[in-house]
């Protein structure tokens, strides 16, 4: 069970920080682009390999250098749009999301969220965003309702407001409200992913970072989540960054799309603009986003995933 006193203290502190930040004389920043990435780079590895000192490692020869995960990534997201970042698993999508969420520092470049620097003003940035990952975390022994009550209070919502919003959001996502009192550990992976989406939209954030939000969902649940994302965008003027390797999902939801391969942005535009870029006299109706990706990168998204796997694991 939630300790009411503790959760209220946490929620009050979070609400106080948000209020003081938003009223702190920089409200004009809200008119800046929701997200701007400028020449962002990131690499992993390359430090001392202390693991080679272990007996079972001593027979291995060589030492891998650093892996360049992001290379000069630049784009901007406009207010009220759904912007798709499309690429294979391992192409750098989730690393970018972690940088935008202030969970990871870039090695180079700059990220701004509504004008705030994601490195130097991370507290201000965190008050304006919310994130859904492909592997969300919960208090697994607590029920869905208890989890949503806790996280809603952390973001400053009253218990009454949370209890009013939860059935509406869960209903739109096709989640049976009766299951909301069951422990999270009793729910399927797809059901837990729906709760992750509900948790993120509970507080009506102005910028949503959705990292593979429909991963693990059955076709019907995927359609429920996709319809909900579109509905929230239309009703609340939300700005959404969606990462996915599902080309059909990207075309269905996104106003603009950016393709990422090998840690670099290789193309950007509306679905129509991207089709026109590779059409060369062909009917646009016959060109899919998969076709566009293959012609711009020279590989299918499945082949690119195999390449990224080789780069990471050798």
Tab-separated table of C-alpha atoms in Angstrom:
chain	number	residue	atom	x	y	z
A	1	UNK	CA	0.000	0.000	0.000
A	2	UNK	CA	1.053	3.596	-0.577
A	3	UNK	CA	2.157	5.555	2.450
A	4	UNK	CA	-0.153	8.524	2.014
A	5	UNK	CA	1.927	10.930	4.058
A	6	UNK	CA	5.129	10.105	2.166
A	7	UNK	CA	3.572	10.325	-1.295
A	8	UNK	CA	1.892	13.633	-0.458
A	9	UNK	CA	5.175	15.087	0.759
A	10	UNK	CA	6.894	14.011	-2.460
A	11	UNK	CA	4.049	15.343	-4.577
A	12	UNK	CA	3.949	18.681	-2.764
A	13	UNK	CA	7.700	19.109	-3.231
A	14	UNK	CA	7.460	18.302	-6.945
A	15	UNK	CA	4.518	20.660	-7.409
A	16	UNK	CA	6.351	23.445	-5.587
A	17	UNK	CA	9.403	23.020	-7.821
A	18	UNK	CA	7.278	23.103	-10.978
A	19	UNK	CA	5.335	26.179	-9.898
A	20	UNK	CA	8.431	28.138	-8.938
A	21	UNK	CA	10.153	27.160	-12.193
A	22	UNK	CA	7.273	28.011	-14.506
A	23	UNK	CA	6.650	31.345	-12.775
A	24	UNK	CA	10.323	32.214	-12.598
A	25	UNK	CA	10.430	34.809	-15.334
A	26	UNK	CA	11.016	32.544	-18.346
A	27	UNK	CA	7.469	31.919	-19.519
A	28	UNK	CA	8.528	33.301	-22.918
A	29	UNK	CA	10.523	30.098	-23.406
A	30	UNK	CA	7.254	28.220	-23.855
A	31	UNK	CA	7.010	29.886	-27.269
A	32	UNK	CA	10.283	28.258	-28.387
A	33	UNK	CA	10.304	24.981	-30.322
A	34	UNK	CA	9.348	22.079	-28.054
A	35	UNK	CA	12.569	20.275	-28.955
A	36	UNK	CA	15.707	21.222	-30.848
A	37	UNK	CA	18.688	18.890	-31.303
A	38	UNK	CA	21.835	20.441	-32.731
A	39	UNK	CA	24.821	18.278	-33.760
A	40	UNK	CA	24.278	15.745	-30.951
A	41	UNK	CA	26.865	12.979	-30.629
A	42	UNK	CA	27.362	10.084	-28.219
A	43	UNK	CA	29.726	7.149	-27.948
A	44	UNK	CA	29.928	4.202	-25.567
A	45	UNK	CA	32.919	2.171	-24.512
A	46	UNK	CA	36.593	2.760	-25.179
A	47	UNK	CA	37.653	2.945	-21.532
A	48	UNK	CA	39.923	0.453	-19.720
A	49	UNK	CA	38.683	-3.132	-20.080
A	50	UNK	CA	39.141	-4.324	-16.497
A	51	UNK	CA	37.149	-7.430	-17.342
A	52	UNK	CA	40.207	-8.823	-19.145
A	53	UNK	CA	41.868	-9.256	-15.744
A	54	UNK	CA	39.392	-12.008	-14.941
A	55	UNK	CA	40.761	-15.559	-15.491
A	56	UNK	CA	38.082	-16.525	-18.016
A	57	UNK	CA	38.781	-13.364	-20.028
A	58	UNK	CA	42.538	-13.732	-20.367
A	59	UNK	CA	42.372	-15.870	-23.478
A	60	UNK	CA	40.603	-13.139	-25.429
A	61	UNK	CA	42.736	-11.011	-27.714
A	62	UNK	CA	42.237	-7.414	-28.698
A	63	UNK	CA	40.250	-4.601	-27.169
A	64	UNK	CA	37.304	-2.944	-28.834
A	65	UNK	CA	37.377	0.779	-29.221
A	66	UNK	CA	34.447	3.099	-28.515
A	67	UNK	CA	31.209	2.643	-30.460
A	68	UNK	CA	29.870	5.871	-31.984
A	69	UNK	CA	26.138	5.606	-31.304
A	70	UNK	CA	25.102	9.129	-32.421
A	71	UNK	CA	26.902	11.267	-34.989
A	72	UNK	CA	25.932	14.894	-35.572
A	73	UNK	CA	22.181	14.415	-35.071
A	74	UNK	CA	20.196	17.597	-35.746
A	75	UNK	CA	16.446	18.226	-36.084
A	76	UNK	CA	13.675	20.279	-34.518
A	77	UNK	CA	10.140	19.441	-33.497
A	78	UNK	CA	7.374	21.991	-33.943
A	79	UNK	CA	4.612	22.642	-31.487
A	80	UNK	CA	1.570	20.373	-31.742
A	81	UNK	CA	3.040	17.827	-34.161
A	82	UNK	CA	3.801	14.126	-33.902
A	83	UNK	CA	7.390	13.709	-35.047
A	84	UNK	CA	8.583	10.211	-35.874
A	85	UNK	CA	12.145	9.012	-35.377
A	86	UNK	CA	12.366	5.833	-37.401
A	87	UNK	CA	15.210	3.351	-37.420
A	88	UNK	CA	16.335	-0.165	-36.695
A	89	UNK	CA	16.889	-1.471	-33.185
A	90	UNK	CA	20.342	-0.227	-32.211
A	91	UNK	CA	20.303	2.770	-34.543
A	92	UNK	CA	20.438	5.297	-31.679
A	93	UNK	CA	16.741	6.079	-31.152
A	94	UNK	CA	16.561	5.122	-27.482
A	95	UNK	CA	19.890	6.808	-26.744
A	96	UNK	CA	18.455	10.053	-28.118
A	97	UNK	CA	15.317	9.667	-25.995
A	98	UNK	CA	17.456	9.196	-22.884
A	99	UNK	CA	19.420	12.348	-23.726
A	100	UNK	CA	16.209	14.319	-24.315
A	101	UNK	CA	14.880	12.978	-20.986
A	102	UNK	CA	18.034	14.254	-19.178
A	103	UNK	CA	18.904	10.655	-18.221
A	104	UNK	CA	22.086	10.650	-20.313
A	105	UNK	CA	24.629	13.340	-21.150
A	106	UNK	CA	25.604	13.894	-24.794
A	107	UNK	CA	29.299	13.931	-25.677
A	108	UNK	CA	28.780	16.855	-28.024
A	109	UNK	CA	26.116	19.157	-29.414
A	110	UNK	CA	23.145	20.782	-27.728
A	111	UNK	CA	19.570	19.838	-26.853
A	112	UNK	CA	16.939	22.414	-25.936
A	113	UNK	CA	13.410	21.721	-24.671
A	114	UNK	CA	11.196	24.808	-24.997
A	115	UNK	CA	14.402	26.843	-24.945
A	116	UNK	CA	15.842	25.183	-21.818
A	117	UNK	CA	19.233	23.499	-22.090
A	118	UNK	CA	18.773	19.770	-21.351
A	119	UNK	CA	22.164	19.615	-19.606
A	120	UNK	CA	22.437	22.908	-17.711
A	121	UNK	CA	18.697	23.287	-16.965
A	122	UNK	CA	17.676	19.665	-16.535
A	123	UNK	CA	15.256	20.348	-13.654
A	124	UNK	CA	13.271	22.789	-15.785
A	125	UNK	CA	13.250	20.326	-18.684
A	126	UNK	CA	11.967	17.422	-16.574
A	127	UNK	CA	8.929	19.448	-15.501
A	128	UNK	CA	7.868	19.818	-19.153
A	129	UNK	CA	8.262	16.270	-20.451
A	130	UNK	CA	7.057	12.760	-19.850
A	131	UNK	CA	8.386	9.526	-21.293
A	132	UNK	CA	7.131	6.075	-22.201
A	133	UNK	CA	9.805	3.423	-22.698
A	134	UNK	CA	9.561	-0.055	-24.181
A	135	UNK	CA	10.468	-1.480	-20.752
A	136	UNK	CA	8.566	0.585	-18.162
A	137	UNK	CA	9.089	0.266	-14.407
A	138	UNK	CA	6.369	0.027	-11.777
A	139	UNK	CA	5.810	-0.935	-8.153
A	140	UNK	CA	4.949	-4.483	-9.152
A	141	UNK	CA	3.252	-5.514	-5.894
A	142	UNK	CA	0.941	-2.496	-6.024
A	143	UNK	CA	-2.183	-2.318	-8.144
A	144	UNK	CA	-2.583	-0.286	-11.333
A	145	UNK	CA	-4.675	2.279	-9.455
A	146	UNK	CA	-2.126	2.571	-6.631
A	147	UNK	CA	0.688	3.087	-9.146
A	148	UNK	CA	-1.249	5.775	-10.985
A	149	UNK	CA	-2.240	7.453	-7.701
A	150	UNK	CA	1.388	7.578	-6.621
A	151	UNK	CA	2.789	8.968	-9.874
A	152	UNK	CA	-0.107	11.384	-10.269
A	153	UNK	CA	0.528	12.795	-6.783
A	154	UNK	CA	4.237	13.150	-7.558
A	155	UNK	CA	3.244	15.390	-10.466
A	156	UNK	CA	0.895	17.441	-8.317
A	157	UNK	CA	-2.539	16.008	-9.067
A	158	UNK	CA	-5.023	15.542	-6.247
A	159	UNK	CA	-6.330	12.025	-5.483
A	160	UNK	CA	-9.805	13.148	-6.569
A	161	UNK	CA	-8.519	14.382	-9.924
A	162	UNK	CA	-6.499	11.205	-10.485
A	163	UNK	CA	-9.497	8.975	-9.727
A	164	UNK	CA	-11.562	11.047	-12.168
A	165	UNK	CA	-9.020	10.814	-14.978
A	166	UNK	CA	-7.920	7.193	-14.633
A	167	UNK	CA	-11.142	5.453	-15.811
A	168	UNK	CA	-11.383	7.788	-18.800
A	169	UNK	CA	-7.792	7.189	-19.920
A	170	UNK	CA	-7.907	3.440	-19.303
A	171	UNK	CA	-11.190	3.216	-21.187
A	172	UNK	CA	-9.717	4.985	-24.204
A	173	UNK	CA	-6.804	2.564	-24.155
A	174	UNK	CA	-9.108	-0.456	-24.095
A	175	UNK	CA	-7.976	-1.487	-20.608
A	176	UNK	CA	-10.573	-3.183	-18.414
A	177	UNK	CA	-11.073	-0.872	-15.445
A	178	UNK	CA	-11.889	-3.883	-13.238
A	179	UNK	CA	-8.257	-5.000	-13.577
A	180	UNK	CA	-7.042	-1.697	-12.127
A	181	UNK	CA	-7.167	-3.165	-8.615
A	182	UNK	CA	-4.995	-6.164	-9.488
A	183	UNK	CA	-1.228	-6.132	-8.735
A	184	UNK	CA	0.895	-5.067	-11.700
A	185	UNK	CA	2.677	-8.428	-11.525
A	186	UNK	CA	-0.589	-10.119	-12.577
A	187	UNK	CA	-0.823	-8.141	-15.829
A	188	UNK	CA	0.542	-9.183	-19.199
A	189	UNK	CA	3.389	-7.255	-20.799
A	190	UNK	CA	0.953	-5.628	-23.221
A	191	UNK	CA	-1.351	-4.559	-20.370
A	192	UNK	CA	1.596	-3.107	-18.463
A	193	UNK	CA	2.594	-1.132	-21.547
A	194	UNK	CA	-0.901	0.362	-21.673
A	195	UNK	CA	-0.533	1.444	-18.045
A	196	UNK	CA	2.807	3.067	-18.916
A	197	UNK	CA	1.043	5.088	-21.615
A	198	UNK	CA	-1.783	5.987	-19.205
A	199	UNK	CA	0.712	7.078	-16.538
A	200	UNK	CA	2.499	9.380	-18.951
A	201	UNK	CA	-0.663	11.046	-20.262
A	202	UNK	CA	-2.254	11.321	-16.803
A	203	UNK	CA	-0.570	14.669	-16.137
A	204	UNK	CA	-1.147	16.224	-19.604
A	205	UNK	CA	2.552	16.987	-20.314
A	206	UNK	CA	3.384	19.493	-23.044
A	207	UNK	CA	6.042	17.251	-24.627
A	208	UNK	CA	5.688	13.475	-24.781
A	209	UNK	CA	8.653	11.201	-25.565
A	210	UNK	CA	7.246	7.849	-26.695
A	211	UNK	CA	9.980	5.241	-27.126
A	212	UNK	CA	8.461	2.226	-28.923
A	213	UNK	CA	5.129	2.639	-27.045
A	214	UNK	CA	3.333	-0.215	-28.834
A	215	UNK	CA	6.086	-2.819	-28.431
A	216	UNK	CA	4.656	-6.106	-27.144
A	217	UNK	CA	1.026	-5.190	-27.833
A	218	UNK	CA	-1.381	-7.391	-29.752
A	219	UNK	CA	-2.860	-5.834	-32.938
A	220	UNK	CA	-6.055	-4.628	-31.243
A	221	UNK	CA	-4.206	-3.088	-28.288
A	222	UNK	CA	-1.759	-1.447	-30.688
A	223	UNK	CA	-4.668	0.186	-32.526
A	224	UNK	CA	-6.141	1.354	-29.192
A	225	UNK	CA	-2.868	3.044	-28.197
A	226	UNK	CA	-2.370	4.588	-31.635
A	227	UNK	CA	-5.903	6.028	-31.637
A	228	UNK	CA	-5.371	7.383	-28.112
A	229	UNK	CA	-2.117	9.121	-29.103
A	230	UNK	CA	-3.840	10.842	-32.019
A	231	UNK	CA	-6.792	11.837	-29.830
A	232	UNK	CA	-4.580	13.359	-27.126
A	233	UNK	CA	-2.606	15.304	-29.709
A	234	UNK	CA	-5.780	16.713	-31.248
A	235	UNK	CA	-7.554	17.529	-27.975
A	236	UNK	CA	-4.663	18.883	-25.895
A	237	UNK	CA	-2.266	20.381	-28.482
A	238	UNK	CA	0.414	18.013	-27.208
A	239	UNK	CA	3.758	17.708	-28.964
A	240	UNK	CA	4.902	14.114	-29.371
A	241	UNK	CA	8.193	12.487	-30.329
A	242	UNK	CA	7.582	8.880	-31.365
A	243	UNK	CA	10.388	6.377	-31.929
A	244	UNK	CA	9.534	3.153	-33.715
A	245	UNK	CA	10.760	0.667	-36.285
A	246	UNK	CA	7.162	0.023	-37.392
A	247	UNK	CA	6.838	1.826	-40.720
A	248	UNK	CA	3.045	1.530	-40.878
A	249	UNK	CA	2.706	3.003	-37.397
A	250	UNK	CA	4.975	5.901	-38.333
A	251	UNK	CA	2.987	6.702	-41.450
A	252	UNK	CA	-0.327	6.427	-39.615
A	253	UNK	CA	0.612	8.718	-36.717
A	254	UNK	CA	3.392	11.082	-37.742
A	255	UNK	CA	3.142	14.544	-39.271
A	256	UNK	CA	6.864	14.440	-40.093
A	257	UNK	CA	9.384	11.604	-40.078
A	258	UNK	CA	13.140	11.445	-39.662
A	259	UNK	CA	15.076	8.304	-40.616
A	260	UNK	CA	18.091	7.394	-38.482
A	261	UNK	CA	20.669	4.795	-39.519
A	262	UNK	CA	24.078	4.184	-38.004
A	263	UNK	CA	23.556	7.049	-35.567
A	264	UNK	CA	22.999	9.606	-38.350
A	265	UNK	CA	19.878	11.299	-39.694
A	266	UNK	CA	19.625	10.289	-43.357
A	267	UNK	CA	16.330	11.959	-44.347
A	268	UNK	CA	13.530	14.077	-42.923
A	269	UNK	CA	10.142	15.256	-44.164
A	270	UNK	CA	6.432	14.522	-44.272
A	271	UNK	CA	5.444	11.042	-45.467
A	272	UNK	CA	4.444	12.594	-48.803
A	273	UNK	CA	7.737	14.476	-49.159
A	274	UNK	CA	9.729	11.332	-48.429
A	275	UNK	CA	7.788	9.368	-51.022
A	276	UNK	CA	8.303	12.096	-53.601
A	277	UNK	CA	12.027	12.082	-52.871
A	278	UNK	CA	12.435	8.499	-54.126
A	279	UNK	CA	9.506	8.267	-56.583
A	280	UNK	CA	11.392	8.989	-59.831
A	281	UNK	CA	8.207	8.854	-61.884
A	282	UNK	CA	6.557	5.997	-59.994
A	283	UNK	CA	3.072	6.245	-58.517
A	284	UNK	CA	3.249	7.557	-54.954
A	285	UNK	CA	0.553	5.091	-53.906
A	286	UNK	CA	2.928	2.220	-54.714
A	287	UNK	CA	5.716	3.579	-52.485
A	288	UNK	CA	5.697	2.589	-48.826
A	289	UNK	CA	7.841	3.951	-45.994
A	290	UNK	CA	9.748	0.656	-46.109
A	291	UNK	CA	10.563	1.377	-49.753
A	292	UNK	CA	11.704	4.887	-48.850
A	293	UNK	CA	13.925	3.566	-46.063
A	294	UNK	CA	15.527	0.955	-48.319
A	295	UNK	CA	16.245	3.410	-51.109
A	296	UNK	CA	17.720	6.057	-48.798
A	297	UNK	CA	19.857	3.674	-46.720
A	298	UNK	CA	20.486	0.814	-49.141
A	299	UNK	CA	19.081	-1.691	-46.617
A	300	UNK	CA	15.768	-2.876	-45.282
A	301	UNK	CA	15.153	-2.071	-41.636
A	302	UNK	CA	15.719	-5.773	-40.798
A	303	UNK	CA	19.123	-5.719	-42.541
A	304	UNK	CA	20.022	-2.505	-40.718
A	305	UNK	CA	19.163	-4.151	-37.388
A	306	UNK	CA	21.573	-6.999	-38.231
A	307	UNK	CA	24.288	-4.444	-39.042
A	308	UNK	CA	23.762	-2.590	-35.758
A	309	UNK	CA	23.918	-5.895	-33.850
A	310	UNK	CA	27.289	-6.672	-35.433
A	311	UNK	CA	28.630	-3.176	-34.607
A	312	UNK	CA	27.665	-3.462	-30.939
A	313	UNK	CA	28.593	-7.078	-30.229
A	314	UNK	CA	31.297	-7.711	-32.837
